[in-house]
Amino acid sequence: MAMTAPQARSDAASKARHTPVRQERPMANPGIDRIKPHMVLPDASTRKTDPILLNSNESAYGPSPAARAAAQSAVDAIERYIEAPGRFLIPALAARYRLDPERIAIGFGSDDLIARLARAYLAPGDELIRTANGYLKVPNYAYASGASVISVPDAEFVPSVDAMLAALTPRTRVVYVANPENPAGTYISGAEIDRLHAQLPAHVLLVLDCAYEEYVTAADYAPATTLVEEAQNVVVTRTFSKAHGLAGARVGWAYGPPEIVDILSRIGVTFPMTSPSLAAALAALEDRGHVDEVCRRNADERARLSQGLAAMGLKVTPSQTNFVLVHFPGPAHSAAGAERFLAKRGILIRRFAAPAFSGALRITLGLPEQNAACLAALDAFLKPPPDAAKGRPG
């Protein structure tokens, strides 16, 4: 039977709907196009063979000797997967920090867990709120999920609770705060975290990235584990990469409501930890004295480096971490110029692409002699060349 004209048009429309659009290549989610590098890599021509590494917030004091030995021993069975490593690490974390094991998830560093939270709780059209000068990697996780990022102003690099609350919309699904912050090293008090949470809608997830918590000495800082246990929409992430000295092992953990922890575990990879990493983390938890000593030395060196930089006339953002953010006057003494000057002398520090950091460098705390070398190099950078000094009128 011949089709009528309306039937033919309907049939053609149906075929068009079900015929895939021909593309020249596979296309990734469009939000990924918004992901840009957030760190400025040093010029390779300035690299020395044995540099002083003050660029990635690693612990200059390394891991506990027991953790190093445990990792080396675990290599003997490296051909085997560690099945369900959480059955070993989660009880150890719960015992060490007196936490509910049902609220703990583990991953490849805290970044892995933050990325999983973004995958689980952000979709196209959703919004993540963050402070504009906070951890520069987090927006990328939102973009990968097709979500938007609302970056709110801060107060001299200190996160603003009022600005975050003012940015809430019906599309807000996640509010992210690094406490302390990176790359500025600032923090907000426990009372301010409580105030932020109290005014969030119940469906909005508050993510508190506390990677540097061990280094904090401020009296009004408060761990958020109690808040997690009282609420259904708060997750805290932690890591072994900093004070425990296990950056290369990539071990992180999260503390949150059991329902969220279950989701984090379900969307993780099948074998979420290497055997040397697990062994090192378990041994590191046992050696409390090592972490205590690292944090004591860190506080001393943080004060010494900050005071030395300030004595040169440089502005230093007060830090509660194992790094400091130092600001350069430019253009004669710019941050980019200081970075190149240091790199030529074998000292690597970190510069960032974000405009707010164009005049600043982040310096990770090293050993005392490394920090002294950095200060001496910066002092030389800031001083006028001998010829300029001779040419000054007497």
XYZ file of C-alpha atoms in Angstrom:
394
model
C 0.000 0.000 0.000
C 1.401 3.420 -0.919
C 2.133 5.818 1.943
C 0.348 9.107 2.188
C 2.415 12.307 2.249
C 1.996 12.778 6.056
C 3.020 9.138 6.636
C 6.115 9.573 4.475
C 7.142 12.694 6.362
C 6.601 10.898 9.699
C 8.671 7.901 8.557
C 11.515 10.167 7.409
C 11.489 12.048 10.710
C 11.603 8.772 12.646
C 14.623 7.573 10.647
C 16.370 10.899 11.240
C 15.877 10.569 14.981
C 17.345 7.077 15.085
C 20.195 7.581 12.608
C 23.443 8.447 14.432
C 25.018 11.747 13.507
C 28.134 10.993 11.458
C 31.264 12.382 13.143
C 34.869 12.336 12.043
C 36.139 11.161 15.439
C 34.875 10.242 18.933
C 33.943 13.345 20.919
C 34.563 13.748 24.657
C 32.101 15.435 26.989
C 32.082 19.139 26.111
C 32.940 20.258 29.641
C 36.404 18.746 29.263
C 37.272 21.491 26.785
C 37.169 23.912 29.731
C 39.969 22.133 31.573
C 43.218 24.089 31.376
C 46.635 23.610 33.031
C 46.707 25.326 36.418
C 50.445 25.166 37.124
C 53.270 26.862 35.246
C 56.074 24.378 34.595
C 59.655 25.647 34.865
C 61.758 26.171 31.780
C 63.537 22.880 31.111
C 66.708 24.742 30.165
C 67.082 26.001 33.734
C 66.830 22.587 35.387
C 69.779 21.295 37.390
C 70.573 17.615 37.735
C 70.007 17.562 41.497
C 67.555 20.359 42.286
C 66.158 21.452 45.631
C 62.485 20.546 45.281
C 60.308 23.166 46.965
C 57.476 22.980 44.451
C 54.963 20.213 45.190
C 54.165 20.387 48.924
C 55.842 17.084 49.693
C 57.268 16.441 53.146
C 60.963 17.268 53.209
C 61.354 14.826 56.099
C 60.067 11.831 54.187
C 58.038 8.944 55.594
C 58.505 7.030 58.792
C 61.417 4.568 58.438
C 58.921 1.859 59.350
C 56.660 2.909 56.467
C 59.566 2.860 54.011
C 60.629 -0.592 55.183
C 57.065 -1.917 54.981
C 56.677 -0.674 51.394
C 59.966 -2.275 50.371
C 58.970 -5.577 51.958
C 55.597 -5.538 50.184
C 57.335 -5.420 46.795
C 58.112 -9.119 47.248
C 54.442 -9.881 46.506
C 53.852 -7.110 43.995
C 52.625 -9.556 41.351
C 49.424 -9.970 43.405
C 46.447 -7.655 43.698
C 45.423 -6.522 47.166
C 41.785 -7.539 47.317
C 39.606 -5.178 49.349
C 42.440 -3.174 50.930
C 39.853 -1.296 52.931
C 39.457 -4.298 55.203
C 42.976 -3.541 56.469
C 43.261 0.246 56.215
C 39.784 1.313 57.293
C 39.931 -0.354 60.741
C 43.418 1.099 61.246
C 42.191 4.600 60.394
C 39.160 4.200 62.620
C 41.321 3.105 65.545
C 43.933 5.829 65.025
C 41.446 8.710 64.806
C 38.600 7.195 66.870
C 36.161 7.244 63.974
C 33.266 5.136 62.753
C 34.657 2.635 60.200
C 31.308 2.613 58.361
C 31.981 6.236 57.395
C 35.449 5.745 55.838
C 36.322 5.278 52.160
C 39.831 4.972 50.715
C 41.358 5.964 47.395
C 44.415 7.011 45.385
C 45.058 10.163 47.343
C 42.351 12.602 48.363
C 42.142 13.970 44.786
C 40.792 10.619 43.610
C 38.008 10.809 46.192
C 37.152 14.428 45.313
C 36.955 13.447 41.646
C 34.637 10.564 42.551
C 32.390 12.900 44.537
C 32.128 15.142 41.469
C 31.208 12.179 39.258
C 28.599 10.993 41.718
C 26.936 14.285 42.659
C 27.367 16.640 39.689
C 25.585 16.462 36.342
C 25.143 18.858 33.404
C 23.360 21.967 34.623
C 24.495 21.558 38.250
C 26.761 24.023 40.019
C 29.776 23.671 42.304
C 30.658 26.662 44.498
C 34.264 27.293 45.481
C 36.433 30.195 46.526
C 38.017 31.862 43.495
C 41.608 31.368 44.657
C 41.156 27.957 46.220
C 42.598 24.639 45.073
C 42.925 25.172 41.342
C 42.396 21.544 40.295
C 38.863 21.131 41.674
C 36.996 22.997 38.890
C 38.313 20.431 36.417
C 36.416 17.644 38.162
C 33.178 19.617 37.869
C 33.799 20.439 34.206
C 34.401 16.760 33.409
C 30.879 16.056 34.693
C 29.378 18.855 32.603
C 28.693 21.011 35.661
C 29.354 24.723 36.105
C 31.758 26.245 38.613
C 30.855 29.350 40.604
C 34.076 30.921 41.906
C 33.349 33.470 44.629
C 35.671 36.229 45.871
C 37.771 35.741 48.981
C 39.240 38.126 51.533
C 43.021 38.305 51.007
C 42.964 34.634 49.934
C 40.900 33.612 52.997
C 37.668 31.822 51.943
C 34.541 33.915 52.519
C 31.586 32.079 53.996
C 29.295 35.024 53.219
C 30.334 34.995 49.549
C 29.701 31.260 49.259
C 26.274 31.556 50.852
C 25.355 34.491 48.616
C 26.214 32.375 45.546
C 23.730 29.591 46.340
C 21.119 28.950 43.654
C 18.556 26.183 43.022
C 21.214 24.532 40.825
C 23.880 24.325 43.561
C 24.758 20.722 44.363
C 28.256 20.930 45.890
C 30.114 23.513 47.982
C 33.844 22.822 48.125
C 36.241 24.268 50.710
C 39.898 23.339 51.144
C 40.702 23.949 54.796
C 43.555 24.886 54.936
C 43.603 26.242 51.404
C 46.106 25.556 48.649
C 47.972 27.446 47.165
C 47.523 30.269 49.700
C 47.842 28.287 52.949
C 44.956 30.141 54.617
C 42.157 28.595 56.674
C 38.766 29.329 58.207
C 37.800 28.555 61.777
C 35.637 25.722 62.997
C 32.917 28.235 63.882
C 32.889 29.544 60.302
C 32.636 26.014 58.893
C 29.679 25.378 61.202
C 28.042 28.643 60.076
C 28.492 27.712 56.427
C 26.984 24.282 56.905
C 24.061 25.528 58.997
C 22.847 27.694 56.110
C 23.225 25.146 53.323
C 20.140 23.343 52.001
C 20.047 19.702 53.041
C 20.516 18.486 49.437
C 23.762 20.446 48.951
C 26.938 18.449 49.651
C 29.658 20.238 51.640
C 33.097 18.846 50.735
C 35.914 19.789 53.130
C 39.355 19.017 51.724
C 41.627 18.802 54.780
C 44.833 17.529 53.182
C 47.022 19.782 55.366
C 45.168 19.408 58.651
C 48.111 17.883 60.527
C 50.139 21.058 60.022
C 47.554 23.450 61.492
C 48.520 25.260 64.699
C 45.699 27.853 64.830
C 43.712 27.560 68.061
C 40.338 28.202 66.400
C 40.715 25.534 63.715
C 38.482 22.507 64.350
C 38.516 19.064 62.690
C 35.169 18.497 60.975
C 34.681 14.849 61.913
C 32.052 15.723 64.537
C 30.112 17.719 61.936
C 30.225 14.716 59.603
C 28.695 12.516 62.283
C 25.904 15.015 62.949
C 24.924 15.691 59.329
C 23.962 13.824 56.175
C 25.617 16.189 53.684
C 29.242 16.653 54.800
C 32.315 14.766 53.564
C 35.899 15.348 54.754
C 38.861 14.187 52.661
C 42.330 13.484 54.060
C 45.622 12.183 52.690
C 48.893 10.430 53.544
C 50.725 12.550 50.950
C 51.657 15.455 53.214
C 52.637 15.051 56.878
C 53.016 11.269 56.528
C 55.488 11.746 53.673
C 53.835 9.274 51.301
C 53.122 11.487 48.278
C 54.432 8.866 45.854
C 52.266 6.155 47.420
C 48.997 8.002 46.619
C 46.848 7.040 49.611
C 43.826 9.082 50.635
C 40.662 8.626 52.628
C 37.293 10.244 53.146
C 34.952 10.470 56.131
C 31.268 10.944 55.443
C 27.745 9.577 55.782
C 27.598 5.796 55.201
C 25.394 6.244 52.108
C 27.944 8.540 50.466
C 30.849 6.303 51.491
C 29.052 3.366 49.862
C 28.685 5.324 46.622
C 32.360 6.335 46.681
C 33.349 2.710 47.087
C 31.051 1.506 44.316
C 32.419 3.903 41.692
C 36.069 3.307 42.564
C 38.362 1.028 40.608
C 38.390 -2.700 41.274
C 41.672 -2.842 43.202
C 41.963 0.669 44.683
C 45.444 0.509 46.210
C 48.873 -0.971 45.532
C 50.356 -3.421 48.004
C 53.419 -1.237 48.841
C 51.139 1.785 49.360
C 48.870 -0.117 51.723
C 51.808 -1.494 53.706
C 53.385 1.965 53.981
C 50.131 3.589 55.116
C 49.507 0.984 57.809
C 53.031 1.390 59.177
C 52.778 5.203 59.012
C 49.662 5.150 61.171
C 51.557 3.234 63.824
C 54.461 5.693 63.984
C 52.747 8.685 65.585
C 56.034 10.062 66.846
C 57.306 10.590 63.314
C 54.319 12.698 62.258
C 54.441 14.695 65.499
C 58.109 15.498 64.915
C 57.501 16.419 61.262
C 54.732 18.834 62.256
C 56.864 20.410 65.007
C 59.740 21.016 62.612
C 57.324 22.258 59.971
C 55.938 24.916 62.320
C 59.460 26.088 63.171
C 60.578 26.293 59.535
C 57.327 27.951 58.461
C 57.931 30.753 60.945
C 61.607 31.041 60.004
C 60.976 31.188 56.254
C 58.051 33.606 56.613
C 60.089 35.931 58.803
C 63.067 35.783 56.447
C 60.919 36.672 53.438
C 59.216 39.504 55.304
C 62.616 40.894 56.326
C 63.393 41.306 52.610
C 60.296 43.441 52.208
C 58.193 40.716 50.593
C 54.562 40.175 51.539
C 53.823 36.667 52.848
C 50.303 35.283 53.186
C 50.017 33.743 56.686
C 50.072 29.954 56.291
C 48.792 26.962 58.243
C 50.360 24.414 55.885
C 53.799 23.189 54.805
C 54.225 25.986 52.260
C 54.054 29.763 52.056
C 52.711 32.072 49.365
C 55.046 35.011 48.795
C 54.184 38.094 46.726
C 56.668 40.019 44.559
C 56.539 43.729 43.771
C 57.325 43.441 40.028
C 58.010 44.229 37.290
C 61.692 44.734 38.107
C 61.408 41.987 40.695
C 58.581 39.836 39.357
C 57.422 36.401 40.430
C 58.317 34.988 37.007
C 61.778 36.532 37.255
C 62.269 35.111 40.736
C 61.227 31.668 39.559
C 63.776 31.740 36.728
C 66.480 33.085 39.017
C 65.893 30.296 41.555
C 65.670 27.591 38.886
C 69.069 28.556 37.488
C 70.441 27.951 40.959
C 68.761 24.559 41.229
C 65.828 25.615 43.432
C 62.385 24.726 42.090
C 59.290 26.478 43.449
C 55.734 26.728 42.075
C 54.133 29.419 39.916
C 50.463 29.346 38.904
C 48.608 30.355 35.765
C 45.619 31.993 37.516
C 45.719 35.814 37.264
C 45.373 36.266 41.035
C 48.711 34.466 41.475
C 50.614 36.186 38.669
C 52.671 38.122 41.215
C 53.159 35.285 43.671
C 55.138 32.090 44.156
C 54.388 29.141 46.411
C 57.400 27.826 48.282
C 57.151 24.415 49.906
C 59.045 24.129 53.176
C 62.226 22.122 52.824
C 64.918 21.089 55.260
C 66.492 23.992 57.204
C 69.505 24.181 54.906
C 67.254 24.122 51.812
C 65.106 26.940 53.159
C 68.258 28.916 53.962
C 69.487 28.407 50.388
C 66.153 29.641 49.033
C 66.277 32.752 51.225
C 69.853 33.503 50.176
C 68.957 33.154 46.490
C 65.936 35.430 46.827
C 68.022 37.985 48.688
C 70.458 37.986 45.768
C 67.572 38.305 43.308
C 66.155 41.361 45.089
C 69.455 43.192 45.437
C 70.471 45.566 42.625
C 73.365 44.397 40.430
C 76.789 45.792 41.426
C 76.962 48.075 38.372
C 73.643 49.678 39.273
C 74.816 50.310 42.816
C 78.012 52.009 41.531
C 75.998 54.276 39.293
C 73.895 55.723 42.087
C 74.554 59.329 43.091
C 76.535 59.593 46.328
